[in-house]
């Protein structure tokens, strides 16, 4: 009986665990609307980050990385349920 209870508890623990982080901030969703039909818009998405490695040890020197990702897009709302996009994904160096 005790073995079965531990097996059930372990199964519930495994099923309730999540291994993936919430990365929804990395996406830039475009949602068409009725009021935007036959319009062209400029959409500019910018993602900046700092990765701090200010520790030092025997195999790695401390340093800090700064970065920017740019996504300019032209969006044409052709229909209330359709948006056509054209753009670029830029990483400045």
PDB file of N, CA and C in Angstrom:
ATOM      1  N   UNK A   1       0.824  -1.194   0.000  1.00  0.00           N
ATOM      2  CA  UNK A   1       0.000   0.000   0.000  1.00  0.00           C
ATOM      3  C   UNK A   1       0.870   1.260   0.000  1.00  0.00           C
ATOM      4  N   UNK A   2       1.929   1.224   0.777  1.00  0.00           N
ATOM      5  CA  UNK A   2       2.802   2.383   0.862  1.00  0.00           C
ATOM      6  C   UNK A   2       3.519   2.629  -0.475  1.00  0.00           C
ATOM      7  N   UNK A   3       3.905   1.539  -1.139  1.00  0.00           N
ATOM      8  CA  UNK A   3       4.556   1.661  -2.443  1.00  0.00           C
ATOM      9  C   UNK A   3       3.618   2.292  -3.474  1.00  0.00           C
ATOM     10  N   UNK A   4       2.370   1.909  -3.462  1.00  0.00           N
ATOM     11  CA  UNK A   4       1.387   2.455  -4.399  1.00  0.00           C
ATOM     12  C   UNK A   4       1.148   3.932  -4.124  1.00  0.00           C
ATOM     13  N   UNK A   5       1.079   4.326  -2.859  1.00  0.00           N
ATOM     14  CA  UNK A   5       0.872   5.725  -2.510  1.00  0.00           C
ATOM     15  C   UNK A   5       2.057   6.576  -2.962  1.00  0.00           C
ATOM     16  N   UNK A   6       3.262   6.072  -2.752  1.00  0.00           N
ATOM     17  CA  UNK A   6       4.448   6.800  -3.220  1.00  0.00           C
ATOM     18  C   UNK A   6       4.473   6.901  -4.743  1.00  0.00           C
ATOM     19  N   UNK A   7       4.056   5.854  -5.431  1.00  0.00           N
ATOM     20  CA  UNK A   7       4.004   5.885  -6.893  1.00  0.00           C
ATOM     21  C   UNK A   7       3.002   6.918  -7.380  1.00  0.00           C
ATOM     22  N   UNK A   8       1.842   6.983  -6.753  1.00  0.00           N
ATOM     23  CA  UNK A   8       0.822   7.969  -7.136  1.00  0.00           C
ATOM     24  C   UNK A   8       1.318   9.380  -6.843  1.00  0.00           C
ATOM     25  N   UNK A   9       1.926   9.606  -5.696  1.00  0.00           N
ATOM     26  CA  UNK A   9       2.455  10.930  -5.362  1.00  0.00           C
ATOM     27  C   UNK A   9       3.564  11.339  -6.329  1.00  0.00           C
ATOM     28  N   UNK A  10       4.428  10.405  -6.689  1.00  0.00           N
ATOM     29  CA  UNK A  10       5.491  10.702  -7.647  1.00  0.00           C
ATOM     30  C   UNK A  10       4.910  11.040  -9.023  1.00  0.00           C
ATOM     31  N   UNK A  11       3.886  10.303  -9.447  1.00  0.00           N
ATOM     32  CA  UNK A  11       3.247  10.568 -10.743  1.00  0.00           C
ATOM     33  C   UNK A  11       2.597  11.950 -10.739  1.00  0.00           C
ATOM     34  N   UNK A  12       1.946  12.325  -9.659  1.00  0.00           N
ATOM     35  CA  UNK A  12       1.340  13.657  -9.568  1.00  0.00           C
ATOM     36  C   UNK A  12       2.403  14.747  -9.566  1.00  0.00           C
ATOM     37  N   UNK A  13       3.513  14.500  -8.919  1.00  0.00           N
ATOM     38  CA  UNK A  13       4.604  15.460  -8.901  1.00  0.00           C
ATOM     39  C   UNK A  13       5.185  15.654 -10.298  1.00  0.00           C
ATOM     40  N   UNK A  14       5.376  14.559 -11.014  1.00  0.00           N
ATOM     41  CA  UNK A  14       5.920  14.635 -12.370  1.00  0.00           C
ATOM     42  C   UNK A  14       4.953  15.361 -13.295  1.00  0.00           C
ATOM     43  N   UNK A  15       3.674  15.078 -13.185  1.00  0.00           N
ATOM     44  CA  UNK A  15       2.686  15.717 -14.066  1.00  0.00           C
ATOM     45  C   UNK A  15       2.506  17.192 -13.761  1.00  0.00           C
ATOM     46  N   UNK A  16       2.730  17.616 -12.536  1.00  0.00           N
ATOM     47  CA  UNK A  16       2.526  19.019 -12.185  1.00  0.00           C
ATOM     48  C   UNK A  16       3.756  19.873 -12.466  1.00  0.00           C
ATOM     49  N   UNK A  17       4.902  19.261 -12.719  1.00  0.00           N
ATOM     50  CA  UNK A  17       6.122  20.011 -12.972  1.00  0.00           C
ATOM     51  C   UNK A  17       6.146  20.589 -14.381  1.00  0.00           C
ATOM     52  N   UNK A  18       6.766  21.760 -14.499  1.00  0.00           N
ATOM     53  CA  UNK A  18       6.911  22.392 -15.808  1.00  0.00           C
ATOM     54  C   UNK A  18       8.389  22.627 -16.065  1.00  0.00           C
ATOM     55  N   UNK A  19       8.850  22.193 -17.212  1.00  0.00           N
ATOM     56  CA  UNK A  19      10.266  22.290 -17.527  1.00  0.00           C
ATOM     57  C   UNK A  19      10.590  23.470 -18.433  1.00  0.00           C
ATOM     58  N   UNK A  20       9.598  24.174 -18.918  1.00  0.00           N
ATOM     59  CA  UNK A  20       9.855  25.257 -19.846  1.00  0.00           C
ATOM     60  C   UNK A  20       9.516  26.594 -19.209  1.00  0.00           C
ATOM     61  N   UNK A  21      10.368  27.571 -19.456  1.00  0.00           N
ATOM     62  CA  UNK A  21      10.137  28.912 -18.941  1.00  0.00           C
ATOM     63  C   UNK A  21       9.091  29.633 -19.788  1.00  0.00           C
ATOM     64  N   UNK A  22       8.470  30.648 -19.210  1.00  0.00           N
ATOM     65  CA  UNK A  22       7.511  31.458 -19.934  1.00  0.00           C
ATOM     66  C   UNK A  22       8.276  32.469 -20.790  1.00  0.00           C
ATOM     67  N   UNK A  23       8.320  32.251 -22.097  1.00  0.00           N
ATOM     68  CA  UNK A  23       9.041  33.120 -23.016  1.00  0.00           C
ATOM     69  C   UNK A  23       8.100  34.000 -23.831  1.00  0.00           C
ATOM     70  N   UNK A  24       6.936  34.321 -23.305  1.00  0.00           N
ATOM     71  CA  UNK A  24       5.963  35.098 -24.069  1.00  0.00           C
ATOM     72  C   UNK A  24       6.445  36.519 -24.355  1.00  0.00           C
ATOM     73  N   UNK A  25       7.370  37.051 -23.563  1.00  0.00           N
ATOM     74  CA  UNK A  25       7.873  38.394 -23.806  1.00  0.00           C
ATOM     75  C   UNK A  25       8.768  38.456 -25.045  1.00  0.00           C
ATOM     76  N   UNK A  26       9.197  37.322 -25.564  1.00  0.00           N
ATOM     77  CA  UNK A  26      10.040  37.296 -26.750  1.00  0.00           C
ATOM     78  C   UNK A  26       9.239  37.411 -28.046  1.00  0.00           C
ATOM     79  N   UNK A  27       7.932  37.257 -27.978  1.00  0.00           N
ATOM     80  CA  UNK A  27       7.104  37.266 -29.174  1.00  0.00           C
ATOM     81  C   UNK A  27       6.375  38.584 -29.319  1.00  0.00           C
ATOM     82  N   UNK A  28       6.174  39.003 -30.538  1.00  0.00           N
ATOM     83  CA  UNK A  28       5.484  40.251 -30.844  1.00  0.00           C
ATOM     84  C   UNK A  28       4.250  39.926 -31.686  1.00  0.00           C
ATOM     85  N   UNK A  29       3.135  39.580 -31.048  1.00  0.00           N
ATOM     86  CA  UNK A  29       1.955  39.180 -31.817  1.00  0.00           C
ATOM     87  C   UNK A  29       1.288  40.369 -32.507  1.00  0.00           C
ATOM     88  N   UNK A  30       0.816  40.150 -33.714  1.00  0.00           N
ATOM     89  CA  UNK A  30       0.064  41.166 -34.458  1.00  0.00           C
ATOM     90  C   UNK A  30      -1.359  40.660 -34.579  1.00  0.00           C
ATOM     91  N   UNK A  31      -2.293  41.427 -34.057  1.00  0.00           N
ATOM     92  CA  UNK A  31      -3.693  41.017 -34.060  1.00  0.00           C
ATOM     93  C   UNK A  31      -4.496  41.945 -34.973  1.00  0.00           C
ATOM     94  N   UNK A  32      -4.986  41.436 -36.091  1.00  0.00           N
ATOM     95  CA  UNK A  32      -5.813  42.255 -36.978  1.00  0.00           C
ATOM     96  C   UNK A  32      -7.121  42.633 -36.295  1.00  0.00           C
ATOM     97  N   UNK A  33      -7.679  43.773 -36.700  1.00  0.00           N
ATOM     98  CA  UNK A  33      -8.954  44.247 -36.151  1.00  0.00           C
ATOM     99  C   UNK A  33      -9.796  44.829 -37.281  1.00  0.00           C
ATOM    100  N   UNK A  34     -11.098  44.935 -37.055  1.00  0.00           N
ATOM    101  CA  UNK A  34     -12.005  45.491 -38.069  1.00  0.00           C
ATOM    102  C   UNK A  34     -11.660  46.928 -38.422  1.00  0.00           C
ATOM    103  N   UNK A  35     -11.233  47.704 -37.448  1.00  0.00           N
ATOM    104  CA  UNK A  35     -10.985  49.126 -37.684  1.00  0.00           C
ATOM    105  C   UNK A  35      -9.692  49.387 -38.451  1.00  0.00           C
ATOM    106  N   UNK A  36      -8.828  48.398 -38.622  1.00  0.00           N
ATOM    107  CA  UNK A  36      -7.538  48.596 -39.286  1.00  0.00           C
ATOM    108  C   UNK A  36      -7.513  48.123 -40.736  1.00  0.00           C
ATOM    109  N   UNK A  37      -8.629  47.700 -41.290  1.00  0.00           N
ATOM    110  CA  UNK A  37      -8.663  47.133 -42.634  1.00  0.00           C
ATOM    111  C   UNK A  37      -8.165  48.139 -43.670  1.00  0.00           C
ATOM    112  N   UNK A  38      -7.339  47.646 -44.613  1.00  0.00           N
ATOM    113  CA  UNK A  38      -6.742  48.423 -45.708  1.00  0.00           C
ATOM    114  C   UNK A  38      -5.830  49.540 -45.211  1.00  0.00           C
ATOM    115  N   UNK A  39      -5.118  49.312 -44.139  1.00  0.00           N
ATOM    116  CA  UNK A  39      -4.158  50.286 -43.624  1.00  0.00           C
ATOM    117  C   UNK A  39      -2.770  49.651 -43.558  1.00  0.00           C
ATOM    118  N   UNK A  40      -1.738  50.499 -43.683  1.00  0.00           N
ATOM    119  CA  UNK A  40      -0.354  50.064 -43.547  1.00  0.00           C
ATOM    120  C   UNK A  40       0.220  50.719 -42.297  1.00  0.00           C
ATOM    121  N   UNK A  41       0.879  49.904 -41.462  1.00  0.00           N
ATOM    122  CA  UNK A  41       1.466  50.407 -40.224  1.00  0.00           C
ATOM    123  C   UNK A  41       2.926  49.983 -40.145  1.00  0.00           C
ATOM    124  N   UNK A  42       3.717  50.807 -39.476  1.00  0.00           N
ATOM    125  CA  UNK A  42       5.104  50.462 -39.184  1.00  0.00           C
ATOM    126  C   UNK A  42       5.157  49.920 -37.764  1.00  0.00           C
ATOM    127  N   UNK A  43       5.632  48.705 -37.621  1.00  0.00           N
ATOM    128  CA  UNK A  43       5.750  48.058 -36.320  1.00  0.00           C
ATOM    129  C   UNK A  43       7.239  47.904 -36.032  1.00  0.00           C
ATOM    130  N   UNK A  44       7.690  48.445 -34.911  1.00  0.00           N
ATOM    131  CA  UNK A  44       9.105  48.381 -34.548  1.00  0.00           C
ATOM    132  C   UNK A  44       9.227  47.704 -33.198  1.00  0.00           C
ATOM    133  N   UNK A  45       9.814  46.510 -33.175  1.00  0.00           N
ATOM    134  CA  UNK A  45       9.991  45.745 -31.958  1.00  0.00           C
ATOM    135  C   UNK A  45      11.458  45.786 -31.567  1.00  0.00           C
ATOM    136  N   UNK A  46      11.720  46.108 -30.297  1.00  0.00           N
ATOM    137  CA  UNK A  46      13.070  46.283 -29.802  1.00  0.00           C
ATOM    138  C   UNK A  46      13.243  45.431 -28.547  1.00  0.00           C
ATOM    139  N   UNK A  47      14.298  44.619 -28.491  1.00  0.00           N
ATOM    140  CA  UNK A  47      14.567  43.776 -27.332  1.00  0.00           C
ATOM    141  C   UNK A  47      16.010  44.018 -26.899  1.00  0.00           C
ATOM    142  N   UNK A  48      16.201  44.593 -25.719  1.00  0.00           N
ATOM    143  CA  UNK A  48      17.528  44.869 -25.169  1.00  0.00           C
ATOM    144  C   UNK A  48      17.784  43.934 -23.991  1.00  0.00           C
ATOM    145  N   UNK A  49      19.034  43.550 -23.811  1.00  0.00           N
ATOM    146  CA  UNK A  49      19.344  42.676 -22.688  1.00  0.00           C
ATOM    147  C   UNK A  49      20.768  42.921 -22.203  1.00  0.00           C
ATOM    148  N   UNK A  50      20.986  42.547 -20.950  1.00  0.00           N
ATOM    149  CA  UNK A  50      22.306  42.576 -20.327  1.00  0.00           C
ATOM    150  C   UNK A  50      22.520  41.218 -19.681  1.00  0.00           C
ATOM    151  N   UNK A  51      23.584  40.573 -20.028  1.00  0.00           N
ATOM    152  CA  UNK A  51      23.929  39.291 -19.418  1.00  0.00           C
ATOM    153  C   UNK A  51      25.196  39.514 -18.598  1.00  0.00           C
ATOM    154  N   UNK A  52      25.074  39.383 -17.301  1.00  0.00           N
ATOM    155  CA  UNK A  52      26.146  39.730 -16.394  1.00  0.00           C
ATOM    156  C   UNK A  52      26.879  38.479 -15.913  1.00  0.00           C
ATOM    157  N   UNK A  53      28.155  38.378 -16.276  1.00  0.00           N
ATOM    158  CA  UNK A  53      29.022  37.289 -15.815  1.00  0.00           C
ATOM    159  C   UNK A  53      30.174  37.894 -15.015  1.00  0.00           C
ATOM    160  N   UNK A  54      29.854  38.590 -13.940  1.00  0.00           N
ATOM    161  CA  UNK A  54      30.869  39.306 -13.166  1.00  0.00           C
ATOM    162  C   UNK A  54      31.546  38.429 -12.126  1.00  0.00           C
ATOM    163  N   UNK A  55      31.591  37.168 -12.324  1.00  0.00           N
ATOM    164  CA  UNK A  55      32.325  36.299 -11.427  1.00  0.00           C
ATOM    165  C   UNK A  55      33.606  35.855 -12.123  1.00  0.00           C
ATOM    166  N   UNK A  56      34.521  35.395 -11.376  1.00  0.00           N
ATOM    167  CA  UNK A  56      35.733  34.840 -11.980  1.00  0.00           C
ATOM    168  C   UNK A  56      36.133  33.594 -11.201  1.00  0.00           C
ATOM    169  N   UNK A  57      36.654  32.647 -11.924  1.00  0.00           N
ATOM    170  CA  UNK A  57      37.119  31.408 -11.320  1.00  0.00           C
ATOM    171  C   UNK A  57      38.236  30.835 -12.194  1.00  0.00           C
ATOM    172  N   UNK A  58      38.589  29.601 -11.999  1.00  0.00           N
ATOM    173  CA  UNK A  58      39.742  29.028 -12.696  1.00  0.00           C
ATOM    174  C   UNK A  58      39.535  28.868 -14.194  1.00  0.00           C
ATOM    175  N   UNK A  59      38.290  28.708 -14.653  1.00  0.00           N
ATOM    176  CA  UNK A  59      38.080  28.418 -16.069  1.00  0.00           C
ATOM    177  C   UNK A  59      37.357  29.526 -16.821  1.00  0.00           C
ATOM    178  N   UNK A  60      36.980  30.609 -16.141  1.00  0.00           N
ATOM    179  CA  UNK A  60      36.173  31.619 -16.816  1.00  0.00           C
ATOM    180  C   UNK A  60      36.451  32.997 -16.217  1.00  0.00           C
ATOM    181  N   UNK A  61      36.766  33.985 -17.056  1.00  0.00           N
ATOM    182  CA  UNK A  61      36.952  35.358 -16.582  1.00  0.00           C
ATOM    183  C   UNK A  61      35.614  36.072 -16.548  1.00  0.00           C
ATOM    184  N   UNK A  62      35.467  37.015 -15.643  1.00  0.00           N
ATOM    185  CA  UNK A  62      34.222  37.757 -15.542  1.00  0.00           C
ATOM    186  C   UNK A  62      34.083  38.786 -16.661  1.00  0.00           C
ATOM    187  N   UNK A  63      32.901  38.896 -17.231  1.00  0.00           N
ATOM    188  CA  UNK A  63      32.615  39.901 -18.253  1.00  0.00           C
ATOM    189  C   UNK A  63      31.111  40.134 -18.306  1.00  0.00           C
ATOM    190  N   UNK A  64      30.704  41.192 -18.998  1.00  0.00           N
ATOM    191  CA  UNK A  64      29.291  41.533 -19.149  1.00  0.00           C
ATOM    192  C   UNK A  64      28.974  41.681 -20.628  1.00  0.00           C
ATOM    193  N   UNK A  65      27.855  41.101 -21.044  1.00  0.00           N
ATOM    194  CA  UNK A  65      27.418  41.188 -22.442  1.00  0.00           C
ATOM    195  C   UNK A  65      26.201  42.106 -22.535  1.00  0.00           C
ATOM    196  N   UNK A  66      26.230  43.025 -23.482  1.00  0.00           N
ATOM    197  CA  UNK A  66      25.091  43.888 -23.776  1.00  0.00           C
ATOM    198  C   UNK A  66      24.596  43.534 -25.171  1.00  0.00           C
ATOM    199  N   UNK A  67      23.295  43.546 -25.376  1.00  0.00           N
ATOM    200  CA  UNK A  67      22.793  43.186 -26.688  1.00  0.00           C
ATOM    201  C   UNK A  67      21.499  43.875 -27.042  1.00  0.00           C
ATOM    202  N   UNK A  68      21.239  43.949 -28.321  1.00  0.00           N
ATOM    203  CA  UNK A  68      20.022  44.545 -28.861  1.00  0.00           C
ATOM    204  C   UNK A  68      19.561  43.714 -30.043  1.00  0.00           C
ATOM    205  N   UNK A  69      18.272  43.499 -30.117  1.00  0.00           N
ATOM    206  CA  UNK A  69      17.666  42.866 -31.282  1.00  0.00           C
ATOM    207  C   UNK A  69      16.582  43.818 -31.793  1.00  0.00           C
ATOM    208  N   UNK A  70      16.616  44.115 -33.077  1.00  0.00           N
ATOM    209  CA  UNK A  70      15.663  45.037 -33.683  1.00  0.00           C
ATOM    210  C   UNK A  70      14.849  44.314 -34.743  1.00  0.00           C
ATOM    211  N   UNK A  71      13.546  44.564 -34.767  1.00  0.00           N
ATOM    212  CA  UNK A  71      12.663  43.964 -35.767  1.00  0.00           C
ATOM    213  C   UNK A  71      11.727  45.019 -36.345  1.00  0.00           C
ATOM    214  N   UNK A  72      12.164  45.782 -37.346  1.00  0.00           N
ATOM    215  CA  UNK A  72      11.231  46.695 -38.017  1.00  0.00           C
ATOM    216  C   UNK A  72      10.354  45.912 -39.003  1.00  0.00           C
ATOM    217  N   UNK A  73       9.063  46.238 -39.048  1.00  0.00           N
ATOM    218  CA  UNK A  73       8.128  45.542 -39.929  1.00  0.00           C
ATOM    219  C   UNK A  73       7.141  46.535 -40.532  1.00  0.00           C
ATOM    220  N   UNK A  74       6.757  46.266 -41.751  1.00  0.00           N
ATOM    221  CA  UNK A  74       5.605  46.921 -42.358  1.00  0.00           C
ATOM    222  C   UNK A  74       4.456  45.926 -42.299  1.00  0.00           C
ATOM    223  N   UNK A  75       3.324  46.372 -41.785  1.00  0.00           N
ATOM    224  CA  UNK A  75       2.169  45.498 -41.610  1.00  0.00           C
ATOM    225  C   UNK A  75       1.011  46.065 -42.420  1.00  0.00           C
ATOM    226  N   UNK A  76       0.472  45.241 -43.305  1.00  0.00           N
ATOM    227  CA  UNK A  76      -0.703  45.621 -44.092  1.00  0.00           C
ATOM    228  C   UNK A  76      -1.880  44.776 -43.619  1.00  0.00           C
ATOM    229  N   UNK A  77      -2.920  45.443 -43.151  1.00  0.00           N
ATOM    230  CA  UNK A  77      -4.127  44.765 -42.681  1.00  0.00           C
ATOM    231  C   UNK A  77      -5.093  44.644 -43.854  1.00  0.00           C
ATOM    232  N   UNK A  78      -5.031  43.514 -44.552  1.00  0.00           N
ATOM    233  CA  UNK A  78      -5.813  43.314 -45.770  1.00  0.00           C
ATOM    234  C   UNK A  78      -7.276  42.975 -45.484  1.00  0.00           C
ATOM    235  N   UNK A  79      -7.544  42.358 -44.371  1.00  0.00           N
ATOM    236  CA  UNK A  79      -8.880  41.868 -44.029  1.00  0.00           C
ATOM    237  C   UNK A  79      -8.963  41.862 -42.505  1.00  0.00           C
ATOM    238  N   UNK A  80     -10.159  41.883 -41.916  1.00  0.00           N
ATOM    239  CA  UNK A  80     -10.234  41.844 -40.447  1.00  0.00           C
ATOM    240  C   UNK A  80      -9.556  40.626 -39.818  1.00  0.00           C
ATOM    241  N   UNK A  81      -9.344  39.558 -40.595  1.00  0.00           N
ATOM    242  CA  UNK A  81      -8.687  38.360 -40.065  1.00  0.00           C
ATOM    243  C   UNK A  81      -7.330  38.082 -40.694  1.00  0.00           C
ATOM    244  N   UNK A  82      -6.771  39.039 -41.456  1.00  0.00           N
ATOM    245  CA  UNK A  82      -5.523  38.802 -42.171  1.00  0.00           C
ATOM    246  C   UNK A  82      -4.604  40.011 -42.069  1.00  0.00           C
ATOM    247  N   UNK A  83      -3.387  39.782 -41.615  1.00  0.00           N
ATOM    248  CA  UNK A  83      -2.348  40.807 -41.584  1.00  0.00           C
ATOM    249  C   UNK A  83      -1.133  40.271 -42.337  1.00  0.00           C
ATOM    250  N   UNK A  84      -0.623  41.036 -43.290  1.00  0.00           N
ATOM    251  CA  UNK A  84       0.536  40.651 -44.083  1.00  0.00           C
ATOM    252  C   UNK A  84       1.714  41.485 -43.602  1.00  0.00           C
ATOM    253  N   UNK A  85       2.800  40.814 -43.225  1.00  0.00           N
ATOM    254  CA  UNK A  85       3.955  41.522 -42.679  1.00  0.00           C
ATOM    255  C   UNK A  85       5.183  41.294 -43.535  1.00  0.00           C
ATOM    256  N   UNK A  86       6.047  42.297 -43.588  1.00  0.00           N
ATOM    257  CA  UNK A  86       7.341  42.200 -44.241  1.00  0.00           C
ATOM    258  C   UNK A  86       8.326  42.986 -43.379  1.00  0.00           C
ATOM    259  N   UNK A  87       9.449  42.377 -43.058  1.00  0.00           N
ATOM    260  CA  UNK A  87      10.382  43.068 -42.196  1.00  0.00           C
ATOM    261  C   UNK A  87      11.730  42.383 -42.171  1.00  0.00           C
ATOM    262  N   UNK A  88      12.520  42.785 -41.189  1.00  0.00           N
ATOM    263  CA  UNK A  88      13.876  42.257 -41.038  1.00  0.00           C
ATOM    264  C   UNK A  88      14.162  41.993 -39.571  1.00  0.00           C
ATOM    265  N   UNK A  89      15.071  41.085 -39.323  1.00  0.00           N
ATOM    266  CA  UNK A  89      15.534  40.780 -37.975  1.00  0.00           C
ATOM    267  C   UNK A  89      16.994  41.223 -37.905  1.00  0.00           C
ATOM    268  N   UNK A  90      17.278  42.277 -37.146  1.00  0.00           N
ATOM    269  CA  UNK A  90      18.612  42.879 -37.129  1.00  0.00           C
ATOM    270  C   UNK A  90      19.259  42.717 -35.759  1.00  0.00           C
ATOM    271  N   UNK A  91      20.524  42.352 -35.776  1.00  0.00           N
ATOM    272  CA  UNK A  91      21.315  42.312 -34.544  1.00  0.00           C
ATOM    273  C   UNK A  91      22.536  43.205 -34.791  1.00  0.00           C
ATOM    274  N   UNK A  92      22.539  44.440 -34.278  1.00  0.00           N
ATOM    275  CA  UNK A  92      23.674  45.337 -34.495  1.00  0.00           C
ATOM    276  C   UNK A  92      24.932  44.801 -33.821  1.00  0.00           C
ATOM    277  N   UNK A  93      26.074  45.032 -34.452  1.00  0.00           N
ATOM    278  CA  UNK A  93      27.353  44.573 -33.875  1.00  0.00           C
ATOM    279  C   UNK A  93      28.179  45.746 -33.482  1.00  0.00           C
TER     280      UNK A  93
END
